[in-house]
mmCIF file of C-alpha atoms in Angstrom:
data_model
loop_
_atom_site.group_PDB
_atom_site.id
_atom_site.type_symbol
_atom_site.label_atom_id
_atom_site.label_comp_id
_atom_site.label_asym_id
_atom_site.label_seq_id
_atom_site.Cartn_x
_atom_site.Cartn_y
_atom_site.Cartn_z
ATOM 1 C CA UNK A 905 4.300 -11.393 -4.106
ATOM 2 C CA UNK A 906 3.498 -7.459 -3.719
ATOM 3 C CA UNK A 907 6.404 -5.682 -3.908
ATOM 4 C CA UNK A 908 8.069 -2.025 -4.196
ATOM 5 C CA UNK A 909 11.707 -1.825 -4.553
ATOM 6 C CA UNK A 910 13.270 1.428 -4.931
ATOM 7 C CA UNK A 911 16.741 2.063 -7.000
ATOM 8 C CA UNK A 912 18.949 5.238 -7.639
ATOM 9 C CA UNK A 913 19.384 6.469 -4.434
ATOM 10 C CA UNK A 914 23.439 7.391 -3.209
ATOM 11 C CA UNK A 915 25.935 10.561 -2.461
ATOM 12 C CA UNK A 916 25.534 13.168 -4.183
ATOM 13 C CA UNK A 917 26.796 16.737 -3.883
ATOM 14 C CA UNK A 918 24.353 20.053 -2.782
ATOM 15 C CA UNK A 919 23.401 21.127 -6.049
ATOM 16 C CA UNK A 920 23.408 17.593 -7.419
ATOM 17 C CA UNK A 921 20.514 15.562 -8.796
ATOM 18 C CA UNK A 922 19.314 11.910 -8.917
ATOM 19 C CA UNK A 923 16.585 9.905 -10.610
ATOM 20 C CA UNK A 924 15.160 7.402 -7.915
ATOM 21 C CA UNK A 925 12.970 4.631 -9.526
ATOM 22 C CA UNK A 926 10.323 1.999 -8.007
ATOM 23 C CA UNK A 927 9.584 -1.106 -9.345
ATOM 24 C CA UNK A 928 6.540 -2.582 -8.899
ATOM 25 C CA UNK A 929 5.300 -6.061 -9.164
ATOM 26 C CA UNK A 930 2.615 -8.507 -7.814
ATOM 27 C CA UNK A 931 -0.356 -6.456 -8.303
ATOM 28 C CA UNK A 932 -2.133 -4.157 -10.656
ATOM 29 C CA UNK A 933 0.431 -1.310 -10.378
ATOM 30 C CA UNK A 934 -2.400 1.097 -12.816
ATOM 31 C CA UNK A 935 -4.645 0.499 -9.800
ATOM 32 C CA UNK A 936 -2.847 2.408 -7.371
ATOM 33 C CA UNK A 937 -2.118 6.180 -6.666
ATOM 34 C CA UNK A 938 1.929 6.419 -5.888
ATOM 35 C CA UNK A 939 3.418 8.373 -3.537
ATOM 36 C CA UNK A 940 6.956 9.369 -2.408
ATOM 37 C CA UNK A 941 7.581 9.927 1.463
ATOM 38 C CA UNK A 942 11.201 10.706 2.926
ATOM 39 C CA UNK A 943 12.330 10.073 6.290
ATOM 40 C CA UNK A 944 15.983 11.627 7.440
ATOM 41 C CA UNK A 945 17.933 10.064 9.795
ATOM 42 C CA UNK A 946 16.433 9.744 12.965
ATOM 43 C CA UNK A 947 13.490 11.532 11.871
ATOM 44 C CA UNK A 948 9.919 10.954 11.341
ATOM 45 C CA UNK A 949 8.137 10.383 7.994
ATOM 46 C CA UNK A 950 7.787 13.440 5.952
ATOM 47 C CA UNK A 951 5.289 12.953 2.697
ATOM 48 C CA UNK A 952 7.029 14.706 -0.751
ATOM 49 C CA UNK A 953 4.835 13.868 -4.018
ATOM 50 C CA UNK A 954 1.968 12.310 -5.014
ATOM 51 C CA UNK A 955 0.955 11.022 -8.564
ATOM 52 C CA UNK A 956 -2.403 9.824 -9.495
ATOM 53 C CA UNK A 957 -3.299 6.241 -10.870
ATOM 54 C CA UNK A 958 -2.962 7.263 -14.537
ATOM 55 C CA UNK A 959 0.025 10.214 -14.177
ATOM 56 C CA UNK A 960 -2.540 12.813 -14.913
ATOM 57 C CA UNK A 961 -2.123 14.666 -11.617
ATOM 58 C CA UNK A 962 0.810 15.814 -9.388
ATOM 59 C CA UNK A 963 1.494 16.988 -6.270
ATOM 60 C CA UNK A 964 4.723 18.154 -4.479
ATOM 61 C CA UNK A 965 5.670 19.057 -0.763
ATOM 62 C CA UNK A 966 6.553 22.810 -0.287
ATOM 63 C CA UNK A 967 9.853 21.986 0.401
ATOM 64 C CA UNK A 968 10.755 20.356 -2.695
ATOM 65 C CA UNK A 969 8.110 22.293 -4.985
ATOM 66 C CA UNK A 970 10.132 23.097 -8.334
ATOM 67 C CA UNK A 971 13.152 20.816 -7.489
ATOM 68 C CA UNK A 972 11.462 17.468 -7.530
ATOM 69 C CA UNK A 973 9.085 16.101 -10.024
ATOM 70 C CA UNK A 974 7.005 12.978 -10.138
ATOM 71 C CA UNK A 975 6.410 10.390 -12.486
ATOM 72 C CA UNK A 976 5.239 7.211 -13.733
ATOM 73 C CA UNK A 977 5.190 5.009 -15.993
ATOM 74 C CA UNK A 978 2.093 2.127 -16.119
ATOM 75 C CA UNK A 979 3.461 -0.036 -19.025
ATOM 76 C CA UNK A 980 6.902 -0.588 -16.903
ATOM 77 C CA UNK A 981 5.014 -0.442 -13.834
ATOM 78 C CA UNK A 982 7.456 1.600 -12.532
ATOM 79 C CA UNK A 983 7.298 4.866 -10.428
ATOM 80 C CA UNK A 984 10.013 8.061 -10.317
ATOM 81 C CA UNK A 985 11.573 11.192 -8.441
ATOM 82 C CA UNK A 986 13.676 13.420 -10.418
ATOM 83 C CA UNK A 987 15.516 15.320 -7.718
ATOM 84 C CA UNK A 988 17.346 18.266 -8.472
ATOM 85 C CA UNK A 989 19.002 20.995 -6.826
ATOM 86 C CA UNK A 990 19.327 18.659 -3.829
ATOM 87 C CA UNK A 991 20.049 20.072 -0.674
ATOM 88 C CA UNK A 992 21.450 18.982 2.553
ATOM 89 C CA UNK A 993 18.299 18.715 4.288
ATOM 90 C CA UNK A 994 17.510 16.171 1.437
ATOM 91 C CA UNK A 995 19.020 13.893 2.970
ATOM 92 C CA UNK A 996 17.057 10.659 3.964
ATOM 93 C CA UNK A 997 15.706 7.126 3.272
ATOM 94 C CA UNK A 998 13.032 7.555 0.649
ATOM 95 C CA UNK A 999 10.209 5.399 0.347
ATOM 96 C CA UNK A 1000 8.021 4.816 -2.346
ATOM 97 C CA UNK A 1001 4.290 3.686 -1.127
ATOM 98 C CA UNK A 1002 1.079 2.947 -2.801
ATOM 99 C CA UNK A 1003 -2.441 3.609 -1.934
ATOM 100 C CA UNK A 1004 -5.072 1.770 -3.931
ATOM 101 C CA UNK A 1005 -8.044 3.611 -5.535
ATOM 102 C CA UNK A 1006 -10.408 2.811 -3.258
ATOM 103 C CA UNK A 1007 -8.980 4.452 -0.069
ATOM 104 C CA UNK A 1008 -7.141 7.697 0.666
ATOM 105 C CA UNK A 1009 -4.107 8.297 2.643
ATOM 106 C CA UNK A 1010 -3.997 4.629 3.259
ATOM 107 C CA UNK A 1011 -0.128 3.364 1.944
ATOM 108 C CA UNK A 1012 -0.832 -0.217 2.548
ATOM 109 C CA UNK A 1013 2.295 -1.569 -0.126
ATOM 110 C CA UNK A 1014 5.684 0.057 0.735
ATOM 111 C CA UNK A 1015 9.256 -0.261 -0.384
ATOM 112 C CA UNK A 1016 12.414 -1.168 1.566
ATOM 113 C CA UNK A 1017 13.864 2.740 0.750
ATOM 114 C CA UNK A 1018 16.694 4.029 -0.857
ATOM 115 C CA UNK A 1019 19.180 6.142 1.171
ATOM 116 C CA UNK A 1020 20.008 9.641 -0.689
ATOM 117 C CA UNK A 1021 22.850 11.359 1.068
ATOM 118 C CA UNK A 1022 23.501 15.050 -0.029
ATOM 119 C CA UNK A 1023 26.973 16.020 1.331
ATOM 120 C CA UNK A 1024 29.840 17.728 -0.315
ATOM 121 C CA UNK B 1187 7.335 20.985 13.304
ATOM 122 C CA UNK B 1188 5.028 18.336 12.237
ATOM 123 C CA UNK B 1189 1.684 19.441 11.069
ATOM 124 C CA UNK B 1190 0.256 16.776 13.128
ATOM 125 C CA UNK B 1191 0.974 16.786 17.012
ATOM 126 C CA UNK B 1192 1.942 13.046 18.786
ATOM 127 C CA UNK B 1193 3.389 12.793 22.190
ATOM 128 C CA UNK B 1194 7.016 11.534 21.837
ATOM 129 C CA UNK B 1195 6.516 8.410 24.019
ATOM 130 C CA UNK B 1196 4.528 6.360 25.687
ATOM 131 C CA UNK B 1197 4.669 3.153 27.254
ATOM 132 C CA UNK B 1198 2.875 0.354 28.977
ATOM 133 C CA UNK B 1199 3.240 -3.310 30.209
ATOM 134 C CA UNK B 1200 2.318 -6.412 28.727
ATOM 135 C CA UNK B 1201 -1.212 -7.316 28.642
ATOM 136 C CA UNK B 1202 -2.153 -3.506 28.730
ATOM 137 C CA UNK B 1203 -3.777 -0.803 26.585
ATOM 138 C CA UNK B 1204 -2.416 2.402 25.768
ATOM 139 C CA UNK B 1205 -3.610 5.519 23.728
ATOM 140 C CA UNK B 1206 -1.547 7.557 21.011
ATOM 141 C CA UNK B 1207 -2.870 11.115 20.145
ATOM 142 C CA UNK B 1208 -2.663 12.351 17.148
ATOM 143 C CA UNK B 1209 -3.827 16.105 16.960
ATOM 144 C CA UNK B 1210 -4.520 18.126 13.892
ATOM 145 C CA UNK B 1211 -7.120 21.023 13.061
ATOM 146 C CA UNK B 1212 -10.215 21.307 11.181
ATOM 147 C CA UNK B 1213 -8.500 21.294 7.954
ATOM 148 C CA UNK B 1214 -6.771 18.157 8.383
ATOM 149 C CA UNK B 1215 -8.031 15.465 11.075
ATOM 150 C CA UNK B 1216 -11.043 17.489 11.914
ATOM 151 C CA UNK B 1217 -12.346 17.902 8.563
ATOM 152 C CA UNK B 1218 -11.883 14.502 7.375
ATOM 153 C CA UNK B 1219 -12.254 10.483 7.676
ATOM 154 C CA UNK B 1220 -8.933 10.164 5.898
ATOM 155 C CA UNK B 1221 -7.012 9.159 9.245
ATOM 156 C CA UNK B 1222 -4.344 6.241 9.011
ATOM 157 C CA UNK B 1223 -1.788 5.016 11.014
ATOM 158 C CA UNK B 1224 2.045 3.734 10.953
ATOM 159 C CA UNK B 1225 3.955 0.968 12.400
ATOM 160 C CA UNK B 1226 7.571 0.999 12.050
ATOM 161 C CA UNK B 1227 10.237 -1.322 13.537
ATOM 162 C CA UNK B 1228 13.516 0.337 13.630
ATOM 163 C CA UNK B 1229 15.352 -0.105 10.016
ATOM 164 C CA UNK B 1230 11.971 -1.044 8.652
ATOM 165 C CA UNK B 1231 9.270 0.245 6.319
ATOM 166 C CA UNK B 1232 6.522 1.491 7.564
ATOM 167 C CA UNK B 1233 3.414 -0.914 7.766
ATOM 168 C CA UNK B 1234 -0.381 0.298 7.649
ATOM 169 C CA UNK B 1235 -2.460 -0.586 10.588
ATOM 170 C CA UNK B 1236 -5.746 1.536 10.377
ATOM 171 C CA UNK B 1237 -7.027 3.540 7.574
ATOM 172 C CA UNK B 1238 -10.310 5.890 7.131
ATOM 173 C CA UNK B 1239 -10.086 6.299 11.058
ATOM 174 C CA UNK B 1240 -11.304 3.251 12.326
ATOM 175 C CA UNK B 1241 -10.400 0.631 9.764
ATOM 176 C CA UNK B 1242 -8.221 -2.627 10.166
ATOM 177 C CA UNK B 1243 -6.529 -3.932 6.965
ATOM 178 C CA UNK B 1244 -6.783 -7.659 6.011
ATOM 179 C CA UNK B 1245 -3.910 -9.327 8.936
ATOM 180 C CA UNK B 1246 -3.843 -6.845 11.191
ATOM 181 C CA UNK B 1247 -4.440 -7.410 15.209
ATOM 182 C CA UNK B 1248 -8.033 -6.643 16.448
ATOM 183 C CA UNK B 1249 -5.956 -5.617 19.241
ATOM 184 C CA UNK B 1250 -5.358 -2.326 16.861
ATOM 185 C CA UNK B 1251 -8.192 0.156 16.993
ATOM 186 C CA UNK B 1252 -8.919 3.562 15.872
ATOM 187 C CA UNK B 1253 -10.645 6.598 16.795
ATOM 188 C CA UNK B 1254 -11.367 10.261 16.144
ATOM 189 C CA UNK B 1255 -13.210 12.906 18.202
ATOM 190 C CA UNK B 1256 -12.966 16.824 17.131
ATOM 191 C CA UNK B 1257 -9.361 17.539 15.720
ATOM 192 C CA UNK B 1258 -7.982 14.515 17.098
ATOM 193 C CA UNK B 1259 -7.199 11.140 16.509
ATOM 194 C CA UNK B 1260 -6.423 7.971 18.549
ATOM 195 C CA UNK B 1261 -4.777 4.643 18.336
ATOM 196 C CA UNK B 1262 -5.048 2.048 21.010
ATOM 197 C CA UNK B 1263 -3.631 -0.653 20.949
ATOM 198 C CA UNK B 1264 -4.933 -3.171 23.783
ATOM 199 C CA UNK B 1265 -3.124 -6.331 25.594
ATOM 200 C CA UNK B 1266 -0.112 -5.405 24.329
ATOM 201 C CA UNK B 1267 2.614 -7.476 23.715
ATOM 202 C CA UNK B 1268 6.179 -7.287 23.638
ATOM 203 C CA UNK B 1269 6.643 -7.142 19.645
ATOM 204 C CA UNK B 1270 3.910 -3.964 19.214
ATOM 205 C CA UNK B 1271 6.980 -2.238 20.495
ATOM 206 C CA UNK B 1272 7.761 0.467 17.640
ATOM 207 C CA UNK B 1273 6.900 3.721 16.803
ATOM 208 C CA UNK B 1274 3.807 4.847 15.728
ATOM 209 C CA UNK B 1275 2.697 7.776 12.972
ATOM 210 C CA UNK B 1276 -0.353 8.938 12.414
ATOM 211 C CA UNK B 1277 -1.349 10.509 9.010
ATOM 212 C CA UNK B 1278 -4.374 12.557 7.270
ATOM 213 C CA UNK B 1279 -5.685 14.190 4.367
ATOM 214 C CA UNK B 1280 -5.284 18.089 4.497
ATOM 215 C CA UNK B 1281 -6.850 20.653 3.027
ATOM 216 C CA UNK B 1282 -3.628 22.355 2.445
ATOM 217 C CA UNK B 1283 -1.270 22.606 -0.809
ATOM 218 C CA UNK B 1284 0.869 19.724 0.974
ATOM 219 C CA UNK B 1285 -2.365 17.217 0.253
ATOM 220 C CA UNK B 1286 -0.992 14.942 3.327
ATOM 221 C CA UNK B 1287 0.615 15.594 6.654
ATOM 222 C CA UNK B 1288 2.353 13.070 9.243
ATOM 223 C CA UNK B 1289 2.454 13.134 12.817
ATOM 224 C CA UNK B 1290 5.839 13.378 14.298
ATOM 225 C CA UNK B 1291 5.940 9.916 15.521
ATOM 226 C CA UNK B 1292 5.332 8.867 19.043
ATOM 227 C CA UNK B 1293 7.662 5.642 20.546
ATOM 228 C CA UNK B 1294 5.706 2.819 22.253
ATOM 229 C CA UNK B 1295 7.708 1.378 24.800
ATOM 230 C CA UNK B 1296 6.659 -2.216 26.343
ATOM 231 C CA UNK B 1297 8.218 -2.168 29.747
#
């Protein structure tokens, strides 16, 4: 079936990094542009970075512009975060999401999230 | 603050409608058809229940429907029912460097 599962996430001290990863299976993952949204405890959803269908193009939230980068990799059909410098305010369930090619801002396939905890 | 405004709550009975605001400005919701909204169960992902504004993915309720008049957008859901309780985000395309904003989330309460 469609599915997103997310891996890497965990405790980490301010300063710290991490490498979350999303695996994708169940339908054409080179279809779909992939996204990253955060939501800290108790919080609403807050969207971070956004890759394009074939990795070409980028984009990152203000808040984690030059800390966090984006990637992906068709062949695994896998999707990345490379977090670093985290931060307290970091702190939250991530989400990876995709939105197919033929809508925008429409995240109709979602993981189950992957807690990252940035405490000392 | 969320770039998008929601109210925090709202609620209704079974068998009623109810209306969630989302509003934005001209660069975001006003500018643009690229309105979608959230529902999310408490310890659960997110699920996708309009996109473009108006538009009902495959297995969603026709009880869902979506809106947009100026700057802001709407959700109603009508005859609800006691499992649409959840909150709700709204989302949309901006103009901006951040490329998409969220709501803050309003809570739909079925009394």
């Amino acid at each position: 079936q469609v599915q997103l599962v997310e891996s890497g996430g965990g405790l980490v001290k301010p300063g710290g990094s991490l490498r979350l990863s999303c695996a994708a299976s169940g339908f054409t993952f080179s279809d779909y542009y992939m996204t990253w949204i955060r939501q800290a405890p108790g919080k609403g959803l807050e969207w971070v970075s956004y890759i394009s269908a074939s990795g070409a193009t980028s984009y990152h939230a203000d808040s984690v512009k030059g800390r966090f980068t984006i990637s992906r990799d068709n062949a695994k059909n896998s999707l990345y975060l490379q977090m670093n410098s985290l931060r307290a305010e970091d702190t939250a369930v991530y989400y990876c999401a995709g939105e197919p090619k033929s809508i925008a801002v429409a995240f109709d396939i979602w993981g189950q999230g992957t807690m990252v905890t940035v405490s000392s | 603050q969320s770039a998008l405004t929601q109210p925090a709550s709202v609620s209704g009975s079974p068998g009623q409608s109810i209306t969630v605001s989302c509003t934005g400005t001209s660069s975001d919701v006003g500018g643009y058809n690229y309105v979608s909204w959230y529902q999310q169960h408490p310890g659960k992902a997110p699920k996708l229940m309009i996109y473009d504004v108006s538009n009902r993915p495959s297995g969603v309720s026709n009880r869902f429907s979506g809106s947009k008049s100026g700057n802001t957008a709407s959700l109603t859901i009508s005859g609800l029912q006691a499992e649409d309780e959840a909150h709700y985000y709204c989302c949309s395309y901006t103009s901006n460097s951040t490329l998409v904003v969220f709501g803050g989330g309003t809570k739909l309460t079925v009394l």
